[in-house]
mmCIF file of C-alpha atoms in Angstrom:
data_model
loop_
_atom_site.group_PDB
_atom_site.id
_atom_site.type_symbol
_atom_site.label_atom_id
_atom_site.label_comp_id
_atom_site.label_asym_id
_atom_site.label_seq_id
_atom_site.Cartn_x
_atom_site.Cartn_y
_atom_site.Cartn_z
ATOM 1 C CA UNK W 14 -38.685 66.124 30.785
ATOM 2 C CA UNK W 15 -40.879 63.405 32.313
ATOM 3 C CA UNK W 16 -38.088 60.865 31.787
ATOM 4 C CA UNK W 17 -35.631 63.190 33.522
ATOM 5 C CA UNK W 18 -37.968 63.644 36.488
ATOM 6 C CA UNK W 19 -38.440 59.863 36.688
ATOM 7 C CA UNK W 20 -34.676 59.276 36.673
ATOM 8 C CA UNK W 21 -34.132 61.870 39.404
ATOM 9 C CA UNK W 22 -36.925 60.333 41.489
ATOM 10 C CA UNK W 23 -35.416 56.854 41.131
ATOM 11 C CA UNK W 24 -31.988 58.130 42.095
ATOM 12 C CA UNK W 25 -33.411 59.817 45.168
ATOM 13 C CA UNK W 26 -35.219 56.619 46.117
ATOM 14 C CA UNK W 27 -32.009 54.591 45.902
ATOM 15 C CA UNK W 28 -30.119 57.309 47.762
ATOM 16 C CA UNK W 29 -32.622 57.139 50.628
ATOM 17 C CA UNK W 30 -32.523 53.341 50.724
ATOM 18 C CA UNK W 31 -28.723 53.299 50.754
ATOM 19 C CA UNK W 32 -28.390 55.883 53.516
ATOM 20 C CA UNK W 33 -31.374 54.766 55.605
ATOM 21 C CA UNK W 34 -30.374 54.036 59.197
ATOM 22 C CA UNK W 35 -31.702 50.635 60.336
ATOM 23 C CA UNK W 36 -32.809 50.525 63.948
ATOM 24 C CA UNK W 37 -34.008 47.761 66.317
ATOM 25 C CA UNK W 38 -35.808 48.412 69.617
ATOM 26 C CA UNK W 39 -35.195 45.883 72.415
ATOM 27 C CA UNK W 40 -37.597 46.771 75.212
ATOM 28 C CA UNK W 41 -39.974 44.571 77.215
ATOM 29 C CA UNK W 42 -42.508 47.322 77.926
ATOM 30 C CA UNK W 43 -44.928 47.662 75.024
ATOM 31 C CA UNK W 44 -45.726 51.311 75.816
ATOM 32 C CA UNK W 45 -42.032 52.250 75.790
ATOM 33 C CA UNK W 46 -41.502 50.476 72.444
ATOM 34 C CA UNK W 47 -44.433 52.355 70.920
ATOM 35 C CA UNK W 48 -43.253 55.714 72.271
ATOM 36 C CA UNK W 49 -39.739 55.204 70.901
ATOM 37 C CA UNK W 50 -41.035 54.166 67.499
ATOM 38 C CA UNK W 51 -43.493 57.064 67.324
ATOM 39 C CA UNK W 52 -40.881 59.693 68.182
ATOM 40 C CA UNK W 53 -38.385 58.255 65.683
ATOM 41 C CA UNK W 54 -40.961 58.058 62.889
ATOM 42 C CA UNK W 55 -42.155 61.623 63.493
ATOM 43 C CA UNK W 56 -38.751 63.286 63.673
ATOM 44 C CA UNK W 57 -36.335 61.210 61.568
ATOM 45 C CA UNK W 58 -37.314 60.163 58.071
ATOM 46 C CA UNK W 59 -33.909 58.570 57.509
ATOM 47 C CA UNK W 60 -34.195 56.226 60.509
ATOM 48 C CA UNK W 61 -36.272 53.089 60.033
ATOM 49 C CA UNK W 62 -37.311 50.814 62.894
ATOM 50 C CA UNK W 63 -36.922 47.448 61.140
ATOM 51 C CA UNK W 64 -37.821 45.240 64.124
ATOM 52 C CA UNK W 65 -38.464 45.138 67.847
ATOM 53 C CA UNK W 66 -38.118 42.557 70.601
ATOM 54 C CA UNK W 67 -39.143 42.103 74.227
ATOM 55 C CA UNK W 68 -36.611 39.385 75.114
ATOM 56 C CA UNK W 69 -32.936 38.490 74.790
ATOM 57 C CA UNK W 70 -33.154 35.428 72.533
ATOM 58 C CA UNK W 71 -35.318 37.109 69.906
ATOM 59 C CA UNK W 72 -33.192 40.274 70.061
ATOM 60 C CA UNK W 73 -30.025 38.332 69.209
ATOM 61 C CA UNK W 74 -31.730 36.670 66.227
ATOM 62 C CA UNK W 75 -33.072 40.007 64.942
ATOM 63 C CA UNK W 76 -29.678 41.688 65.162
ATOM 64 C CA UNK W 77 -28.073 38.871 63.179
ATOM 65 C CA UNK W 78 -30.879 38.986 60.621
ATOM 66 C CA UNK W 79 -31.200 42.735 60.041
ATOM 67 C CA UNK W 80 -27.641 43.886 60.834
ATOM 68 C CA UNK W 81 -28.824 47.229 62.269
ATOM 69 C CA UNK W 82 -26.850 50.436 62.483
ATOM 70 C CA UNK W 83 -28.397 51.248 65.844
ATOM 71 C CA UNK W 84 -30.239 49.460 68.630
ATOM 72 C CA UNK W 85 -32.157 50.740 71.616
ATOM 73 C CA UNK W 86 -31.476 48.327 74.451
ATOM 74 C CA UNK W 87 -33.344 48.161 77.739
ATOM 75 C CA UNK W 88 -30.880 47.269 80.473
ATOM 76 C CA UNK W 89 -33.379 45.283 82.530
ATOM 77 C CA UNK W 90 -35.433 42.865 80.419
ATOM 78 C CA UNK W 91 -37.853 40.333 81.863
ATOM 79 C CA UNK W 92 -35.598 37.392 80.977
ATOM 80 C CA UNK W 93 -32.353 38.969 82.147
ATOM 81 C CA UNK W 94 -29.953 41.871 81.779
ATOM 82 C CA UNK W 95 -29.764 43.562 78.400
ATOM 83 C CA UNK W 96 -25.973 43.419 78.392
ATOM 84 C CA UNK W 97 -26.297 39.661 77.714
ATOM 85 C CA UNK W 98 -27.372 40.673 74.212
ATOM 86 C CA UNK W 99 -24.001 42.357 73.709
ATOM 87 C CA UNK W 100 -22.115 39.370 75.140
ATOM 88 C CA UNK W 101 -23.480 37.265 72.280
ATOM 89 C CA UNK W 102 -21.447 39.172 69.672
ATOM 90 C CA UNK W 103 -17.672 38.870 69.316
ATOM 91 C CA UNK W 104 -17.617 41.991 67.144
ATOM 92 C CA UNK W 105 -20.166 44.770 67.542
ATOM 93 C CA UNK W 106 -20.798 46.699 64.314
ATOM 94 C CA UNK W 107 -23.704 48.757 65.577
ATOM 95 C CA UNK W 108 -24.243 51.612 67.988
ATOM 96 C CA UNK W 109 -26.247 51.170 71.188
ATOM 97 C CA UNK W 110 -28.460 53.634 73.026
ATOM 98 C CA UNK W 111 -29.381 52.194 76.405
ATOM 99 C CA UNK W 112 -32.875 52.655 77.793
ATOM 100 C CA UNK W 113 -33.056 52.523 81.567
ATOM 101 C CA UNK W 114 -34.977 53.578 84.616
ATOM 102 C CA UNK W 115 -33.086 55.535 87.267
ATOM 103 C CA UNK W 116 -30.478 52.825 87.854
ATOM 104 C CA UNK W 117 -27.447 54.731 89.134
ATOM 105 C CA UNK W 118 -25.080 51.759 88.885
ATOM 106 C CA UNK W 119 -26.019 51.093 85.241
ATOM 107 C CA UNK W 120 -25.893 54.772 84.293
ATOM 108 C CA UNK W 121 -22.392 55.081 85.733
ATOM 109 C CA UNK W 122 -21.284 51.979 83.788
ATOM 110 C CA UNK W 123 -22.671 53.539 80.596
ATOM 111 C CA UNK W 124 -20.940 56.873 81.188
ATOM 112 C CA UNK W 125 -17.628 55.178 81.977
ATOM 113 C CA UNK W 126 -17.880 53.292 78.700
ATOM 114 C CA UNK W 127 -18.506 56.412 76.541
ATOM 115 C CA UNK W 128 -21.972 55.215 75.506
ATOM 116 C CA UNK W 129 -25.337 56.963 75.238
ATOM 117 C CA UNK W 130 -28.529 56.405 77.201
ATOM 118 C CA UNK W 131 -32.020 57.753 77.784
ATOM 119 C CA UNK W 132 -34.070 57.561 80.967
ATOM 120 C CA UNK W 133 -37.547 56.056 81.184
ATOM 121 C CA UNK W 134 -40.178 57.366 80.855
ATOM 122 C CA UNK W 135 -38.758 58.589 77.563
ATOM 123 C CA UNK W 136 -38.743 62.351 77.012
ATOM 124 C CA UNK W 137 -38.919 63.217 73.276
ATOM 125 C CA UNK W 138 -36.283 65.958 73.558
ATOM 126 C CA UNK W 139 -33.781 63.518 75.116
ATOM 127 C CA UNK W 140 -34.302 60.942 72.374
ATOM 128 C CA UNK W 141 -34.066 63.554 69.620
ATOM 129 C CA UNK W 142 -30.800 64.878 71.095
ATOM 130 C CA UNK W 143 -29.242 61.391 71.219
ATOM 131 C CA UNK W 144 -30.312 60.556 67.664
ATOM 132 C CA UNK W 145 -29.021 63.837 66.263
ATOM 133 C CA UNK W 146 -25.715 63.123 67.950
ATOM 134 C CA UNK W 147 -25.690 59.630 66.428
ATOM 135 C CA UNK W 148 -26.460 60.937 62.933
ATOM 136 C CA UNK W 149 -23.666 63.508 63.080
ATOM 137 C CA UNK W 150 -21.175 60.895 64.259
ATOM 138 C CA UNK W 151 -22.459 57.795 62.462
ATOM 139 C CA UNK W 152 -20.094 54.889 61.888
ATOM 140 C CA UNK W 153 -17.854 55.536 64.850
ATOM 141 C CA UNK W 154 -14.851 53.288 65.386
ATOM 142 C CA UNK W 155 -14.116 50.483 67.810
ATOM 143 C CA UNK W 156 -17.621 49.931 69.140
ATOM 144 C CA UNK W 157 -16.543 46.536 70.463
ATOM 145 C CA UNK W 158 -14.080 48.148 72.861
ATOM 146 C CA UNK W 159 -16.746 50.455 74.305
ATOM 147 C CA UNK W 160 -19.205 47.623 74.767
ATOM 148 C CA UNK W 161 -16.540 45.358 76.243
ATOM 149 C CA UNK W 162 -15.865 48.074 78.810
ATOM 150 C CA UNK W 163 -19.591 48.362 79.547
ATOM 151 C CA UNK W 164 -19.946 44.601 80.095
ATOM 152 C CA UNK W 165 -16.956 44.580 82.452
ATOM 153 C CA UNK W 166 -18.206 47.642 84.321
ATOM 154 C CA UNK W 167 -21.648 46.081 84.793
ATOM 155 C CA UNK W 168 -20.023 43.035 86.386
ATOM 156 C CA UNK W 169 -17.764 44.905 88.794
ATOM 157 C CA UNK W 170 -19.132 46.636 91.882
ATOM 158 C CA UNK W 171 -15.725 47.958 92.975
ATOM 159 C CA UNK W 172 -14.702 51.317 91.512
ATOM 160 C CA UNK W 173 -11.074 50.121 91.520
ATOM 161 C CA UNK W 174 -11.940 47.387 89.019
ATOM 162 C CA UNK W 175 -13.684 49.710 86.579
ATOM 163 C CA UNK W 176 -12.484 50.457 83.065
ATOM 164 C CA UNK W 177 -12.993 53.906 81.588
ATOM 165 C CA UNK W 178 -13.112 54.551 77.845
ATOM 166 C CA UNK W 179 -11.198 57.626 76.709
ATOM 167 C CA UNK W 180 -11.686 58.903 73.175
ATOM 168 C CA UNK W 181 -9.191 61.022 71.271
ATOM 169 C CA UNK W 182 -9.602 62.364 67.734
ATOM 170 C CA UNK W 183 -8.476 59.098 66.148
ATOM 171 C CA UNK W 184 -8.993 56.271 68.625
ATOM 172 C CA UNK W 185 -10.425 54.928 71.856
ATOM 173 C CA UNK W 186 -8.465 53.749 74.886
ATOM 174 C CA UNK W 187 -9.791 51.495 77.640
ATOM 175 C CA UNK W 188 -7.854 52.217 80.829
ATOM 176 C CA UNK W 189 -8.038 51.697 84.546
ATOM 177 C CA UNK W 190 -8.494 54.945 86.518
ATOM 178 C CA UNK W 191 -5.651 53.798 88.792
ATOM 179 C CA UNK W 192 -3.222 54.452 85.918
ATOM 180 C CA UNK W 193 -4.309 58.083 85.561
ATOM 181 C CA UNK W 194 -2.083 60.471 87.541
ATOM 182 C CA UNK W 195 -3.894 63.715 86.765
ATOM 183 C CA UNK W 196 -6.097 65.620 84.335
ATOM 184 C CA UNK W 197 -5.485 69.205 83.260
ATOM 185 C CA UNK W 198 -7.961 71.529 81.572
ATOM 186 C CA UNK W 199 -7.169 72.993 78.164
ATOM 187 C CA UNK W 200 -10.246 75.123 77.430
ATOM 188 C CA UNK W 201 -12.856 72.683 76.050
ATOM 189 C CA UNK W 202 -10.311 69.847 76.014
ATOM 190 C CA UNK W 203 -8.585 67.876 78.756
ATOM 191 C CA UNK W 204 -5.028 66.540 78.895
ATOM 192 C CA UNK W 205 -4.820 63.196 80.708
ATOM 193 C CA UNK W 206 -1.463 62.129 82.161
ATOM 194 C CA UNK W 207 -0.721 58.455 82.870
ATOM 195 C CA UNK W 208 1.689 56.751 85.241
ATOM 196 C CA UNK W 209 3.753 55.423 82.310
ATOM 197 C CA UNK W 210 4.535 58.982 81.168
ATOM 198 C CA UNK W 211 2.045 59.057 78.295
ATOM 199 C CA UNK W 212 -0.353 61.947 77.710
ATOM 200 C CA UNK W 213 -3.516 62.128 75.616
ATOM 201 C CA UNK W 214 -5.797 65.026 74.776
ATOM 202 C CA UNK W 215 -9.547 64.369 74.780
ATOM 203 C CA UNK W 216 -12.479 66.485 73.633
ATOM 204 C CA UNK W 217 -14.249 66.545 76.988
ATOM 205 C CA UNK W 218 -14.124 69.180 79.683
ATOM 206 C CA UNK W 219 -12.422 68.739 83.033
ATOM 207 C CA UNK W 220 -15.838 68.988 84.678
ATOM 208 C CA UNK W 221 -16.974 65.864 82.803
ATOM 209 C CA UNK W 222 -13.952 63.917 84.042
ATOM 210 C CA UNK W 223 -14.490 65.218 87.559
ATOM 211 C CA UNK W 224 -17.963 63.665 87.391
ATOM 212 C CA UNK W 225 -16.680 60.376 85.960
ATOM 213 C CA UNK W 226 -13.711 59.962 88.325
ATOM 214 C CA UNK W 227 -15.030 61.537 91.517
ATOM 215 C CA UNK W 228 -15.759 58.154 93.124
ATOM 216 C CA UNK W 229 -12.330 56.756 92.282
ATOM 217 C CA UNK W 230 -10.122 58.856 94.522
ATOM 218 C CA UNK W 231 -9.848 61.876 92.234
ATOM 219 C CA UNK W 232 -10.131 65.420 93.553
ATOM 220 C CA UNK W 233 -10.520 68.768 91.773
ATOM 221 C CA UNK W 234 -7.840 70.759 93.597
ATOM 222 C CA UNK W 235 -7.833 73.754 91.284
ATOM 223 C CA UNK W 236 -9.969 75.163 88.508
ATOM 224 C CA UNK W 237 -7.631 73.589 85.950
ATOM 225 C CA UNK W 238 -6.512 70.421 87.747
ATOM 226 C CA UNK W 239 -8.037 67.091 88.746
ATOM 227 C CA UNK W 240 -5.646 64.745 90.536
ATOM 228 C CA UNK W 241 -5.511 61.121 91.646
ATOM 229 C CA UNK W 242 -4.971 61.251 95.426
ATOM 230 C CA UNK W 243 -3.059 57.966 95.377
ATOM 231 C CA UNK W 244 -0.434 59.539 93.086
ATOM 232 C CA UNK W 245 0.468 62.451 95.407
ATOM 233 C CA UNK W 246 4.137 62.416 96.442
ATOM 234 C CA UNK W 247 4.082 65.360 98.865
ATOM 235 C CA UNK W 248 1.920 68.282 99.926
ATOM 236 C CA UNK W 249 3.213 71.807 100.638
ATOM 237 C CA UNK W 250 1.008 73.880 102.974
ATOM 238 C CA UNK W 251 1.785 77.617 102.460
ATOM 239 C CA UNK W 252 -1.158 79.714 101.169
ATOM 240 C CA UNK W 253 -3.305 77.357 99.124
ATOM 241 C CA UNK W 254 -0.228 75.233 98.676
ATOM 242 C CA UNK W 255 0.684 72.782 95.963
ATOM 243 C CA UNK W 256 1.041 69.046 95.551
ATOM 244 C CA UNK W 257 3.908 67.254 93.879
ATOM 245 C CA UNK W 258 2.669 64.239 91.952
ATOM 246 C CA UNK W 259 4.598 61.002 91.460
ATOM 247 C CA UNK W 260 5.250 62.048 87.855
ATOM 248 C CA UNK W 261 7.064 65.164 89.146
ATOM 249 C CA UNK W 262 4.313 67.664 88.266
ATOM 250 C CA UNK W 263 3.707 70.524 90.700
ATOM 251 C CA UNK W 264 -0.039 71.211 90.903
ATOM 252 C CA UNK W 265 -1.432 74.336 92.613
ATOM 253 C CA UNK W 266 -4.113 73.846 95.271
ATOM 254 C CA UNK W 267 -6.779 76.493 95.765
ATOM 255 C CA UNK W 268 -7.178 77.829 99.309
ATOM 256 C CA UNK W 269 -10.685 76.440 99.675
ATOM 257 C CA UNK W 270 -9.443 72.950 98.753
ATOM 258 C CA UNK W 271 -6.393 72.996 101.029
ATOM 259 C CA UNK W 272 -8.039 71.343 104.040
ATOM 260 C CA UNK W 273 -9.615 68.479 102.100
ATOM 261 C CA UNK W 274 -6.410 67.814 100.132
ATOM 262 C CA UNK W 275 -4.426 67.651 103.370
ATOM 263 C CA UNK W 276 -7.015 65.344 104.911
ATOM 264 C CA UNK W 277 -6.968 62.966 101.933
ATOM 265 C CA UNK W 278 -3.169 63.046 101.757
ATOM 266 C CA UNK W 279 -2.864 62.097 105.447
ATOM 267 C CA UNK W 280 -5.329 59.229 104.929
ATOM 268 C CA UNK W 281 -3.144 57.976 102.103
ATOM 269 C CA UNK W 282 -0.004 58.113 104.265
ATOM 270 C CA UNK W 283 -1.512 56.003 107.059
#
């Protein structure tokens, strides 16, 4: 019996080692590093903080040495922007959770790139939520594409130059918002229609895409429809009216959105 217990214990030990999630914290504020490590240690026995760094050069060396599954990356380090860490890797085989103060530009770049972030000062509930999400979706695909989009989005101030990452069940796409004609709600999913005639279904709500694309010339004209103003072909005024898009789709316009749609359409025609 003792031998059996010993064998089971050894198997459990190797199981835990094999499935342990290796994590590196890259943060130049000592207090923030300690808070992150304390919350992780208290709430996640399967996540091990194997190293930490307060600068870019050391962070790159640690990532190459430990090959982590996950890193926490401060966007604004003392010796430069955290995205320089990502630029050092041709292929990114780890997930990133960005740590940032209330930097609206950076947060938008993160959201556009389908990545996760937490705001400083770190709230335990926010960190726990992000880590639970990571655990349930560990080993996602095409991390390099998401991080490439983030790097590009951090470099570009213009919304027209941005790249948005769209995830379907099986793959990620990196696209320019200018190629999106319209988005249509399908309960908890959204159908996205492109100017080349393609359509993809994504597991995000229309409200989420309204938030992502609102600064890029997109307008929620109806409860179920978000359209790219630049792709309107014509606008019909009766009642709430409807718009015909360049792809031939006829999209209803709610009465309360009629005035703003007409205004934006006339701006486009000038």
